[in-house]
Coordinates of C-alpha atoms in Angstrom, one line a residue:
Chain A
M11 CA -2.6 -10.8 -42.9
K12 CA -2.3 -8.0 -45.4
R13 CA -2.4 -4.5 -44.0
H14 CA -2.4 -1.1 -45.7
P15 CA -0.2 1.9 -44.3
H16 CA -1.8 4.2 -41.8
P17 CA -4.1 6.8 -43.6
V18 CA -1.7 9.5 -42.7
Y19 CA 0.5 8.1 -45.4
I20 CA -1.8 9.6 -48.0
I21 CA -0.6 13.0 -46.6
E22 CA 3.0 11.9 -46.3
S23 CA 3.5 10.7 -49.7
M24 CA 2.2 13.9 -51.4
S25 CA 3.2 16.4 -48.7
R26 CA 5.7 18.2 -50.6
F27 CA 3.3 19.1 -53.4
V28 CA 0.3 19.8 -51.1
L29 CA 2.0 22.4 -49.1
L30 CA 3.3 24.3 -52.1
L31 CA -0.4 24.9 -53.0
L32 CA -2.0 24.8 -49.7
L33 CA -0.3 27.6 -48.0
P34 CA -0.8 30.2 -50.9
L35 CA -4.5 29.1 -51.0
L36 CA -4.9 29.5 -47.3
R37 CA -3.3 32.9 -47.3
G38 CA -5.6 34.0 -50.0
L39 CA -8.6 32.8 -48.2
L40 CA -7.5 34.6 -44.9
S41 CA -7.0 37.9 -46.6
L42 CA -10.4 37.7 -48.4
R43 CA -12.3 40.9 -48.4
S44 CA -15.0 40.0 -50.9
S45 CA -17.2 37.0 -51.4
V46 CA -16.1 33.3 -51.5
L47 CA -17.4 32.9 -55.2
I48 CA -14.9 35.5 -56.3
W49 CA -12.0 33.9 -54.6
L50 CA -13.2 30.5 -56.1
R51 CA -13.2 31.9 -59.6
G52 CA -9.6 33.0 -59.2
A53 CA -8.5 29.9 -57.3
W54 CA -10.4 27.1 -59.1
F55 CA -7.2 25.8 -61.0
D56 CA -5.2 25.5 -57.8
L57 CA -7.9 23.8 -56.0
A58 CA -8.2 21.3 -59.0
V59 CA -4.6 20.5 -58.8
L60 CA -4.7 20.0 -55.0
F61 CA -7.6 17.6 -55.3
L62 CA -5.7 15.7 -57.9
I63 CA -2.6 15.6 -55.6
L64 CA -4.8 14.3 -52.8
F65 CA -6.4 11.8 -55.2
L66 CA -2.9 10.4 -56.2
G67 CA -1.9 10.4 -52.6
F68 CA -5.2 8.1 -51.8
A69 CA -4.1 5.9 -54.9
V70 CA -0.6 5.4 -53.5
W71 CA -1.9 4.4 -50.1
L72 CA -4.5 2.1 -51.6
S73 CA -1.9 0.2 -53.9
S74 CA 0.6 -0.1 -50.8
S75 CA 0.3 -3.0 -48.5
C76 CA 2.5 -5.1 -46.1
C77 CA 2.2 -8.6 -44.7
V78 CA 4.1 -9.6 -41.5
L79 CA 5.1 -13.4 -41.8
E80 CA 6.8 -15.8 -39.7
D81 CA 10.2 -15.4 -41.3
G82 CA 10.0 -12.0 -42.9
I83 CA 7.9 -9.1 -44.3
R84 CA 6.4 -8.7 -47.6
I85 CA 6.0 -5.1 -49.1
V86 CA 4.0 -4.1 -52.1
T87 CA 4.3 -0.5 -53.3
G88 CA 3.6 1.4 -56.5
I89 CA 0.8 2.3 -58.9
F90 CA 2.0 1.8 -62.4
R91 CA 5.2 0.3 -61.3
R92 CA 4.4 -2.2 -58.5
E93 CA 7.3 -3.7 -56.6
D94 CA 6.8 -6.7 -54.6
R95 CA 9.6 -7.4 -52.0
F96 CA 10.0 -10.0 -49.3
L97 CA 12.5 -9.1 -46.7
P98 CA 13.5 -12.0 -44.5
Y99 CA 14.3 -11.2 -40.9
A100 CA 17.5 -13.0 -41.0
Q101 CA 18.8 -10.6 -43.8
L102 CA 17.8 -7.3 -42.1
S103 CA 20.9 -5.3 -40.6
S104 CA 18.6 -2.9 -38.9
L105 CA 15.0 -2.0 -38.1
R106 CA 14.0 1.5 -37.0
Y107 CA 10.9 2.4 -35.2
E108 CA 10.2 6.0 -35.1
K109 CA 7.2 7.8 -33.1
P110 CA 7.2 11.7 -33.7
F111 CA 5.0 13.5 -31.1
Y112 CA 2.7 14.8 -33.6
Y113 CA 1.7 11.3 -34.7
I114 CA 0.9 10.2 -31.1
P115 CA -2.7 11.5 -31.2
I116 CA -3.4 9.5 -34.5
G117 CA -1.6 6.3 -33.5
A118 CA 1.0 6.3 -36.3
V119 CA 4.5 5.0 -36.4
R120 CA 7.1 5.0 -39.1
I121 CA 9.2 1.9 -39.7
Y122 CA 12.6 1.8 -41.6
L123 CA 14.0 -1.6 -42.8
D124 CA 17.5 -1.9 -44.1
T125 CA 19.7 -4.6 -45.3
D126 CA 23.3 -4.6 -46.7
A127 CA 21.7 -4.5 -50.3
G128 CA 19.9 -1.6 -51.9
A129 CA 20.7 2.1 -52.3
G130 CA 23.3 3.6 -49.9
S131 CA 21.4 6.7 -49.4
R132 CA 18.0 5.5 -48.3
S133 CA 16.3 2.6 -46.5
D134 CA 15.4 -0.5 -48.3
A135 CA 11.8 -0.2 -47.0
R136 CA 10.0 2.7 -45.4
L137 CA 6.4 2.2 -43.9
T138 CA 4.0 4.3 -41.9
L139 CA 1.9 1.9 -39.9
R140 CA -0.7 1.9 -37.1
K141 CA 1.0 1.6 -33.9
K142 CA -0.3 -2.0 -33.1
D143 CA 0.8 -3.2 -36.5
A144 CA 4.2 -1.7 -36.1
E145 CA 4.6 -3.3 -32.7
Y146 CA 3.7 -6.5 -34.0
L147 CA 6.2 -6.4 -36.7
F148 CA 9.0 -5.3 -34.2
R149 CA 8.0 -8.3 -31.9
K150 CA 8.3 -10.7 -34.7
A151 CA 11.5 -9.4 -35.9
T152 CA 12.9 -9.4 -32.4
R153 CA 11.7 -12.9 -31.4
W154 CA 13.2 -14.3 -34.8
L155 CA 16.5 -12.6 -34.2
S156 CA 17.0 -13.0 -30.5
A157 CA 16.7 -16.0 -28.3
T158 CA 13.9 -15.5 -25.8
R159 CA 15.9 -17.0 -23.0
A160 CA 19.0 -14.7 -23.7
V161 CA 20.1 -12.4 -20.8
K162 CA 19.2 -8.7 -21.4
R163 CA 22.1 -6.3 -20.7
V164 CA 21.2 -2.5 -20.6
Y165 CA 23.4 0.5 -20.9
Q166 CA 21.9 4.0 -20.0
P167 CA 24.3 7.0 -20.0
K168 CA 24.0 10.2 -17.7
W169 CA 22.7 13.3 -19.4
L170 CA 26.3 14.9 -19.1
Y171 CA 27.6 12.2 -21.4
I172 CA 24.7 13.0 -23.9
A173 CA 25.8 16.7 -23.7
A174 CA 29.5 15.6 -24.5
L175 CA 28.3 13.5 -27.5
S176 CA 26.4 16.8 -28.8
L177 CA 29.6 18.7 -28.1
I178 CA 31.5 16.4 -30.4
T179 CA 28.9 16.0 -33.2
S180 CA 27.6 19.6 -33.4
N181 CA 28.7 21.7 -36.4
T182 CA 28.0 25.3 -37.3
L183 CA 26.8 24.5 -40.9
T184 CA 23.8 22.2 -39.6
G185 CA 22.6 24.8 -37.1
A186 CA 23.0 27.7 -39.6
L187 CA 21.1 25.9 -42.4
F188 CA 18.5 25.0 -39.9
F189 CA 18.0 28.6 -38.8
W190 CA 18.1 29.7 -42.3
T191 CA 15.4 27.4 -43.5
F192 CA 13.3 28.4 -40.5
F193 CA 13.8 32.1 -41.3
T194 CA 12.8 31.8 -45.0
Q195 CA 9.8 29.6 -44.5
A196 CA 8.5 31.7 -41.8
G197 CA 8.9 34.8 -44.2
R198 CA 6.8 32.8 -46.8
I199 CA 4.0 31.9 -44.3
F200 CA 3.9 35.1 -42.1
G201 CA 5.0 37.6 -44.6
T202 CA 8.1 39.6 -45.1
E203 CA 7.2 42.0 -42.2
F204 CA 7.8 39.2 -39.7
Q205 CA 11.1 38.4 -41.5
D206 CA 12.2 42.0 -41.2
T207 CA 11.3 42.3 -37.5
I208 CA 13.6 39.2 -36.8
Y209 CA 16.4 40.7 -38.9
T210 CA 16.2 44.1 -37.2
G211 CA 16.2 42.3 -33.8
L212 CA 19.2 40.3 -34.5
T213 CA 21.1 43.4 -35.8
D214 CA 20.4 45.4 -32.7
L215 CA 21.5 42.5 -30.5
A216 CA 24.7 42.3 -32.5
N217 CA 25.3 46.1 -32.2
F218 CA 24.6 45.7 -28.5
L219 CA 27.1 42.7 -28.1
A220 CA 29.8 43.9 -30.2
F221 CA 32.3 44.9 -27.3
G222 CA 34.1 47.4 -29.7
L223 CA 34.8 44.9 -32.4
P224 CA 34.1 45.7 -36.2
P225 CA 30.3 45.1 -37.1
A226 CA 31.0 42.7 -40.1
A227 CA 33.3 40.6 -37.9
V228 CA 30.7 40.5 -34.9
I229 CA 28.0 39.2 -37.1
L230 CA 30.3 36.6 -38.8
A231 CA 31.3 35.4 -35.1
Y232 CA 27.7 35.3 -33.9
V233 CA 26.6 33.4 -36.9
I234 CA 29.2 30.8 -36.2
L235 CA 28.5 30.7 -32.6
G236 CA 24.7 30.8 -33.1
G237 CA 24.8 28.0 -35.6
W238 CA 26.9 25.9 -33.4
L239 CA 24.5 26.4 -30.5
I240 CA 21.4 25.5 -32.5
S241 CA 23.1 22.4 -33.6
F242 CA 24.1 21.6 -30.1
L243 CA 20.7 21.9 -28.8
M244 CA 19.3 19.9 -31.6
G245 CA 21.7 17.2 -30.7
L246 CA 20.8 17.3 -27.0
V247 CA 17.0 16.8 -28.1
R248 CA 17.8 14.1 -30.3
H249 CA 19.7 11.9 -27.9
R250 CA 17.7 12.7 -24.7
G251 CA 16.7 9.3 -23.1
F252 CA 19.2 7.4 -25.0
S253 CA 19.6 3.6 -24.0
T254 CA 21.2 0.5 -25.5
T255 CA 19.9 -3.0 -24.6
R256 CA 21.6 -6.2 -25.8
K257 CA 19.6 -9.5 -26.1
G258 CA 20.7 -12.5 -27.8
N259 CA 21.8 -11.5 -31.3
T260 CA 20.3 -8.0 -31.4
I261 CA 21.0 -4.6 -30.1
Q262 CA 18.0 -2.3 -29.3
I263 CA 18.6 1.5 -29.1
N264 CA 16.0 3.8 -27.8
T265 CA 16.7 7.6 -28.1
G266 CA 14.8 10.9 -28.6
V267 CA 12.0 13.0 -26.7
I268 CA 10.1 15.0 -29.4
I269 CA 10.7 12.0 -32.0
W270 CA 11.2 8.9 -30.2
R271 CA 13.0 6.3 -32.1
K272 CA 13.9 2.7 -31.4
Y273 CA 16.4 0.8 -33.5
L274 CA 16.9 -3.0 -33.8
L275 CA 20.3 -4.0 -35.1
Q276 CA 21.5 -7.4 -35.8
V277 CA 24.9 -8.0 -34.2
D278 CA 26.2 -10.2 -37.1
R279 CA 25.6 -7.3 -39.3
I280 CA 27.5 -4.7 -37.3
H281 CA 30.5 -4.3 -39.6
L282 CA 32.8 -2.3 -37.2
V283 CA 33.0 -0.4 -34.0
E284 CA 34.3 3.3 -34.1
I285 CA 35.6 5.2 -30.9
R286 CA 35.6 8.9 -31.6
Q287 CA 37.5 11.7 -29.7
S288 CA 38.2 15.4 -30.3
L289 CA 41.3 17.0 -28.9
M290 CA 39.3 18.4 -26.1
T291 CA 37.7 15.0 -25.2
K292 CA 41.0 13.3 -25.5
L293 CA 42.4 15.6 -23.0
L294 CA 39.4 14.9 -20.7
G295 CA 39.5 11.3 -21.1
L296 CA 36.1 11.0 -22.8
Y297 CA 35.4 8.4 -25.4
S298 CA 32.2 8.2 -27.8
V299 CA 31.4 4.8 -29.3
F300 CA 29.7 4.4 -32.8
V301 CA 28.9 1.5 -34.8
R302 CA 28.7 0.9 -38.6
C303 CA 25.5 -1.1 -39.4
T304 CA 23.5 -0.6 -42.6
G305 CA 20.5 1.5 -41.8
Y306 CA 21.6 3.0 -38.6
G307 CA 22.8 6.7 -39.0
K308 CA 21.6 6.9 -42.4
Q309 CA 19.1 9.6 -42.1
K310 CA 19.9 13.3 -42.2
N311 CA 21.6 14.7 -38.8
E312 CA 21.5 11.2 -37.5
V313 CA 24.7 9.6 -36.0
A314 CA 25.1 5.9 -35.4
V315 CA 26.0 6.1 -31.7
L316 CA 26.4 3.0 -29.4
M317 CA 27.6 4.9 -26.3
P318 CA 27.5 8.7 -26.3
A319 CA 30.4 9.3 -24.0
A320 CA 32.2 7.6 -21.3
D321 CA 35.5 7.5 -19.5
R322 CA 38.1 4.8 -20.7
Q323 CA 37.1 2.1 -18.1
E324 CA 33.4 2.6 -18.4
A325 CA 33.7 2.6 -22.3
R326 CA 35.7 -0.8 -22.1
R327 CA 33.4 -2.3 -19.6
N328 CA 30.2 -1.3 -21.5
L329 CA 31.6 -2.4 -24.9
K330 CA 32.3 -5.9 -23.3
L331 CA 28.8 -5.9 -22.1
L332 CA 27.3 -5.0 -25.4
L333 CA 29.6 -6.1 -28.0
P334 CA 32.0 -8.8 -26.7
E335 CA 32.4 -10.1 -30.3
I336 CA 34.3 -7.2 -31.4
K337 CA 37.3 -6.7 -29.0
R338 CA 39.3 -3.6 -29.1
G339 CA 43.0 -4.5 -29.2
E340 CA 46.2 -2.5 -28.7
R341 CA 48.6 -0.9 -31.3
T342 CA 51.4 -3.2 -32.5
L343 CA 52.6 -1.1 -35.5
R344 CA 53.1 2.6 -35.4
P345 CA 54.7 5.3 -37.5
R346 CA 58.3 5.6 -37.1
A347 CA 59.9 8.7 -35.8
Q348 CA 61.3 9.9 -39.3
T349 CA 57.7 10.2 -40.5
I350 CA 56.8 13.0 -38.2
T351 CA 57.4 15.7 -40.9
R352 CA 54.5 14.1 -42.9
F353 CA 52.1 14.8 -40.0
L354 CA 53.4 18.4 -39.3
L355 CA 53.9 19.7 -43.0
I356 CA 50.4 20.6 -43.9
P357 CA 49.4 22.4 -40.8
T358 CA 52.7 24.3 -40.6
L359 CA 52.3 25.4 -44.4
L360 CA 48.7 26.3 -43.5
I361 CA 49.6 28.7 -40.7
V362 CA 52.4 30.3 -42.6
A363 CA 50.0 30.6 -45.8
I364 CA 47.1 32.2 -43.7
G365 CA 49.7 34.6 -42.1
L366 CA 51.1 35.7 -45.3
L367 CA 47.7 36.1 -47.0
F368 CA 46.4 38.5 -44.3
A369 CA 49.6 40.4 -44.0
V370 CA 49.5 41.2 -47.7
L371 CA 45.8 42.1 -47.4
I372 CA 46.3 44.3 -44.7
R373 CA 49.0 46.1 -46.5
L374 CA 46.9 46.5 -49.6
L375 CA 43.5 47.3 -48.0
T376 CA 44.5 49.6 -45.2
S377 CA 41.0 51.0 -44.6
F378 CA 39.8 47.6 -43.6
G379 CA 42.9 46.9 -41.4
D380 CA 41.1 46.3 -38.0
T381 CA 38.6 43.8 -39.6
L382 CA 41.1 42.0 -41.6
L383 CA 43.2 41.7 -38.6
F384 CA 40.5 40.1 -36.6
V385 CA 39.6 37.8 -39.3
G386 CA 43.2 36.7 -39.7
I387 CA 43.5 35.9 -36.1
M388 CA 40.3 33.9 -36.2
A389 CA 41.5 32.1 -39.3
E390 CA 44.9 31.2 -37.7
I391 CA 43.1 29.7 -34.4
P392 CA 41.9 26.6 -36.2
A393 CA 45.1 26.3 -38.1
V394 CA 47.1 26.2 -34.9
W395 CA 44.6 23.8 -33.2
Y396 CA 45.1 21.6 -36.3
L397 CA 48.7 21.6 -35.8
L398 CA 48.3 20.4 -32.2
V399 CA 45.9 17.8 -33.3
R400 CA 48.5 16.6 -35.8
V401 CA 51.2 16.5 -33.2
A402 CA 48.7 14.2 -31.0
S403 CA 47.8 12.3 -34.1
F404 CA 51.6 11.0 -34.6
F405 CA 51.4 9.5 -31.1
H406 CA 47.9 8.1 -31.7
T407 CA 48.3 6.4 -35.1
G408 CA 48.7 2.8 -35.6
I409 CA 47.3 -0.6 -36.2
G410 CA 47.0 -4.0 -34.2
L411 CA 45.6 -7.5 -34.7
S412 CA 44.2 -9.6 -31.8
D413 CA 41.6 -12.4 -31.7
G414 CA 40.7 -11.9 -35.4
V415 CA 40.1 -8.1 -35.0
Y416 CA 41.9 -5.4 -36.5
T417 CA 42.2 -2.2 -34.5
C418 CA 43.2 0.8 -36.4
F419 CA 44.0 4.1 -34.8
C420 CA 43.9 7.1 -37.2
T421 CA 42.9 10.8 -37.4
Y422 CA 40.3 12.5 -39.7
G423 CA 40.4 16.2 -39.7
F424 CA 40.3 17.2 -36.0
R425 CA 39.0 13.8 -34.9
F426 CA 40.7 10.9 -33.4
C427 CA 39.2 7.6 -34.4
T428 CA 39.8 4.0 -33.3
Y429 CA 38.2 1.2 -35.3
A430 CA 37.7 -2.4 -34.3
L431 CA 37.1 -4.4 -37.5
P432 CA 36.9 -8.2 -37.6
K433 CA 39.1 -9.7 -40.1
Q434 CA 36.0 -11.4 -42.1
K435 CA 34.5 -7.8 -42.5
V436 CA 37.5 -6.4 -44.6
A437 CA 36.3 -6.5 -48.2
R438 CA 39.7 -5.2 -49.5
F439 CA 42.8 -3.4 -48.5
T440 CA 45.3 -1.3 -50.4
F441 CA 49.0 -0.2 -49.7
R442 CA 49.4 3.4 -51.1
Q443 CA 52.7 4.9 -51.6
T444 CA 54.0 8.3 -52.7
I445 CA 57.3 8.6 -54.5
F446 CA 59.1 9.5 -51.2
Q447 CA 57.4 6.8 -49.4
R448 CA 58.5 4.2 -51.9
W449 CA 62.2 5.4 -51.4
F450 CA 62.1 4.8 -47.7
G451 CA 59.8 1.8 -47.6
F452 CA 56.8 3.4 -46.2
C453 CA 53.1 3.3 -47.1
D454 CA 49.6 4.3 -46.2
L455 CA 47.2 1.5 -45.4
L456 CA 43.7 1.8 -46.8
L457 CA 41.2 -0.5 -45.5
Y458 CA 37.7 -1.1 -47.1
P459 CA 35.1 -2.7 -44.7
Y460 CA 32.3 -4.9 -46.0
A461 CA 29.5 -2.4 -46.1
E462 CA 26.5 -0.9 -48.2
Q463 CA 28.4 2.3 -48.6
S464 CA 32.2 2.3 -49.1
R465 CA 33.9 4.4 -46.5
R466 CA 37.4 3.4 -46.1
I467 CA 39.9 3.5 -43.2
V468 CA 43.3 5.2 -43.7
V469 CA 46.3 4.4 -41.4
P470 CA 49.2 6.5 -42.6
N471 CA 53.0 6.2 -42.6
L472 CA 53.3 2.6 -41.5
Y473 CA 56.5 0.4 -42.6
L474 CA 55.6 -1.5 -45.7
K475 CA 57.0 -5.0 -44.8
D476 CA 55.6 -4.8 -41.2
I477 CA 52.2 -4.0 -42.4
A478 CA 52.2 -6.6 -45.1
A479 CA 53.2 -9.2 -42.5
L480 CA 50.3 -8.2 -40.2
M481 CA 47.8 -8.3 -43.0
E482 CA 49.2 -11.8 -44.0
T483 CA 50.2 -10.7 -47.5
E484 CA 53.2 -11.6 -49.5
L485 CA 54.4 -8.8 -51.5
P486 CA 56.0 -9.5 -54.9
S487 CA 59.6 -8.5 -55.0
E488 CA 60.4 -5.5 -57.2
S489 CA 63.1 -6.0 -59.8
Chain B
M1 CA 20.6 -16.6 -87.5
K2 CA 23.2 -18.1 -85.1
N3 CA 21.9 -19.5 -81.9
R4 CA 23.8 -17.3 -79.3
R5 CA 22.4 -19.1 -76.3
P6 CA 24.6 -21.7 -74.5
V7 CA 23.1 -25.1 -73.9
G8 CA 21.4 -25.3 -70.4
M9 CA 20.4 -21.6 -70.3
E10 CA 17.0 -20.3 -70.1
P11 CA 16.0 -17.3 -72.2
I12 CA 14.7 -14.0 -70.8
A13 CA 13.1 -10.9 -72.5
H14 CA 12.1 -12.7 -75.6
R15 CA 8.5 -11.3 -75.2
A16 CA 10.2 -7.9 -75.2
K17 CA 11.5 -8.4 -78.9
L18 CA 8.2 -8.0 -80.4
F19 CA 7.5 -4.7 -78.1
W20 CA 11.0 -3.3 -79.1
I21 CA 10.5 -4.0 -82.7
L22 CA 6.9 -2.5 -82.9
L23 CA 8.5 0.5 -81.0
T24 CA 11.3 0.9 -83.5
L25 CA 8.7 0.8 -86.4
A26 CA 6.5 3.4 -84.7
I27 CA 9.6 5.7 -84.2
Y28 CA 10.5 5.2 -87.7
G29 CA 7.0 5.8 -89.1
F30 CA 6.8 9.0 -86.9
L31 CA 10.1 10.6 -88.1
L32 CA 9.3 9.6 -91.7
G33 CA 5.9 11.2 -91.4
S34 CA 7.2 14.4 -89.9
M35 CA 9.9 14.5 -92.6
T36 CA 7.3 14.2 -95.3
Y37 CA 5.2 17.0 -93.7
F38 CA 8.1 19.5 -93.7
L39 CA 9.9 18.3 -96.9
T40 CA 8.7 17.2 -100.4
P41 CA 8.9 13.6 -100.6
F42 CA 11.2 11.8 -103.0
T43 CA 13.3 14.8 -103.5
R44 CA 17.1 14.6 -103.2
V45 CA 17.2 16.0 -99.5
W46 CA 14.3 13.7 -98.5
C47 CA 16.0 10.7 -99.9
Y48 CA 19.3 11.6 -98.3
I49 CA 17.8 11.5 -95.0
A50 CA 15.2 8.7 -95.5
A51 CA 17.7 6.1 -96.8
P52 CA 20.1 6.0 -94.0
M53 CA 17.0 6.0 -91.5
T54 CA 15.5 3.1 -93.3
V55 CA 18.9 1.2 -93.3
I56 CA 19.2 1.7 -89.6
M57 CA 15.6 0.6 -88.9
L58 CA 15.9 -2.5 -91.2
Y59 CA 19.2 -3.4 -89.3
L60 CA 17.6 -3.1 -86.0
V61 CA 14.3 -4.9 -86.8
L62 CA 15.9 -7.8 -88.8
Y63 CA 19.1 -8.3 -87.0
Y64 CA 20.1 -6.4 -83.9
L65 CA 16.8 -6.7 -81.9
P66 CA 16.3 -10.4 -82.5
A67 CA 20.0 -11.1 -82.0
L68 CA 20.2 -9.1 -78.7
H69 CA 17.0 -10.9 -77.2
Q70 CA 18.3 -14.2 -78.3
S71 CA 21.6 -13.6 -76.5
M72 CA 19.9 -12.7 -73.2
C73 CA 19.7 -15.8 -70.9
Y74 CA 20.3 -17.0 -67.3
L75 CA 21.2 -20.1 -65.4
L76 CA 20.4 -20.7 -61.8
D77 CA 22.0 -23.7 -60.1
D78 CA 22.8 -24.6 -56.5
R79 CA 25.6 -22.3 -56.3
Q80 CA 25.1 -19.2 -58.3
L81 CA 22.9 -17.1 -60.6
L82 CA 24.5 -16.4 -64.0
V83 CA 23.0 -13.8 -66.5
Q84 CA 24.6 -13.2 -69.9
G85 CA 23.7 -11.1 -73.0
G86 CA 24.6 -8.3 -75.3
I87 CA 25.8 -8.1 -78.8
F88 CA 28.6 -5.1 -78.9
S89 CA 29.0 -5.4 -75.2
H90 CA 28.7 -8.9 -74.1
K91 CA 28.2 -9.3 -70.3
K92 CA 28.4 -12.2 -68.0
Q93 CA 26.9 -11.4 -64.4
V94 CA 27.6 -13.9 -61.7
M95 CA 26.1 -13.8 -58.2
N96 CA 26.7 -16.4 -55.6
R97 CA 23.4 -17.6 -54.2
E98 CA 24.5 -17.3 -50.6
Q99 CA 25.1 -13.4 -51.2
I100 CA 21.6 -12.9 -52.4
L101 CA 19.8 -10.8 -49.7
Y102 CA 16.3 -10.4 -51.2
V103 CA 14.4 -10.4 -54.3
S104 CA 11.9 -7.8 -55.6
V105 CA 9.2 -8.4 -58.3
I106 CA 8.3 -5.3 -60.5
K107 CA 5.1 -5.3 -62.3
T108 CA 4.3 -2.4 -64.8
P109 CA 1.3 -2.2 -67.2
A110 CA 3.3 -4.6 -69.5
Y111 CA 2.4 -7.4 -66.9
Y112 CA -1.3 -7.1 -67.8
L113 CA -0.7 -6.6 -71.6
L114 CA 2.2 -9.0 -72.1
G115 CA 2.1 -11.1 -69.1
T116 CA 5.8 -10.2 -68.2
C117 CA 7.5 -8.7 -65.1
T118 CA 11.0 -8.0 -63.7
L119 CA 13.0 -9.6 -61.0
L120 CA 15.5 -7.5 -59.1
V121 CA 18.0 -9.6 -57.3
Q122 CA 19.8 -7.8 -54.5
A123 CA 23.2 -8.5 -52.8
A124 CA 25.3 -6.2 -50.8
G125 CA 26.8 -3.7 -53.3
A126 CA 25.2 -5.3 -56.4
R127 CA 22.0 -6.4 -58.2
I128 CA 20.9 -8.3 -61.2
V129 CA 18.0 -7.3 -63.2
L130 CA 15.9 -10.0 -65.0
G131 CA 13.4 -8.1 -67.1
W132 CA 10.6 -9.1 -69.3
L133 CA 10.2 -12.6 -67.6
P134 CA 7.0 -14.5 -68.5
R135 CA 4.8 -14.8 -65.4
R136 CA 5.3 -18.6 -64.6
R137 CA 9.0 -18.4 -65.3
A138 CA 9.2 -15.6 -62.9
D139 CA 7.2 -17.1 -60.3
A140 CA 9.2 -20.4 -60.5
L141 CA 12.5 -18.4 -60.3
L142 CA 11.4 -16.3 -57.5
C143 CA 10.4 -19.4 -55.5
R144 CA 13.9 -20.9 -56.0
L145 CA 15.8 -17.6 -55.2
S146 CA 13.9 -16.7 -52.1
E147 CA 12.5 -20.1 -51.1
R148 CA 8.9 -18.9 -51.2
E149 CA 5.8 -20.9 -52.1
E150 CA 4.8 -21.1 -55.9
G151 CA 2.0 -18.9 -56.7
T152 CA 3.4 -15.8 -55.1
L153 CA 3.0 -13.6 -58.2

């Protein structure tokens, strides 16, 4: 039966434009000192545009519909450009069910459907449905994709492991951007006096907690720390209540408290499994497991996590439980000893360059000597940390092949990654060589997994003949 | 005019030919009218601008647009979908049927005026656009590509 989206979709589709007009109109009305008629004379045009926006939103809602069928879902959207799509359940990579807390009183739910086709930056279809329609769709898709008699296997991590995941995935920029957006929007709604109050309060706090350090350095340090803390708390809230269930050919993931999310992934459409560690979690022996499946982890600030964190044995056991099809193997090929210089060259140069730069700056700008010395030391810390990561990376890097699955061990920035990728999921691979690597017979292996968005895996500094044999490729002889 | 369509291939976008010819004539008329408004007609300057414009318009209307639309065709068999077309840049697009994930139908106001719509055939990392298809042919093609019942459109 054909269904229209939930009426809240009218507001959703036009919300960006409605808020631009609604907030100044409301502020004008609240600060009114004379009659309503005078206000109306000034604001009639804004009101006319507001009603036009709402009318367009209603027209978009009326022209949108979906029909849940036995083998797929048919979605029709658009007014002047009507698009009619039929998405078979068999072709879905992921189905996401999202229930924000502010939609619970009105019984609305957001559904996102994704296949390996379509744009890489957004889902193939996005619907806001009534709860019973959304649950009906979810049941149909689940029943079609997983055998009803299949055994259910559930994994539920401890809250400490969720905190570890937030520790790994938090970054200062996300938190700082979130706070900045809140700060500027609050100023627009409540006025500049509110903004000034917050700003003065933060400055007083920074002065109180300066501990004798230069003020500019203190503010910078607290911005970095504060941004990271906000990002960490956002991550905690996002993944609270995380659980993974494997049934038949599907994996169902539940997560979130304020915005509750449910994901349905088709196992055949999972392209690879990624195990991620930082230097800290590597020393603590903790592993975080992610998957690459179209539609999962696509939204802003979303991570495609399968297991937030676990120790080595628990990670192996649970991976066998949830995804026995993609078995992680051991390293059979690793970089040779003479390639260690390639691992250490860049961080060493970085440490020397930063040291020289700040030494020159301190000599030239003696009045800022204390601040520059502090900033210089702070800048050297990540460079030294990076050197330690690169040393560990030399012992971590490599590749192996077992049971038709490539297992790649590599490093990206400060992260240690292990990828398990079935052979049939490799779209293409490249052997890349610099001039020096060509002389000595080494190369970097670039693997391109079959996926909607191309994100390659780089395993550096392997012996070319060995890796060509592993990839079952015959290289032409160079004359 | 030489027939650019290989044997066995179905035409696409031939209804669009009339639309693009009329649009070209309308744009030509608008530019000529604007020029006549600002410059004195049939003077040297007017002629230097109007003459090449007229030659370009005649080339488009009499040769390029008809040839382009005649060259655009498709073939759908058990294994693959083949779409080809183009004059200066001739393209052959091939997509295996087993790679097709889903098909979208796009209707604009042209659907009600000219009875045409567009099919968007989606595969992982690629898509093929079949534009300006007459309604019946689009319906039949959609049924074969996505194994739906006829009359879906």
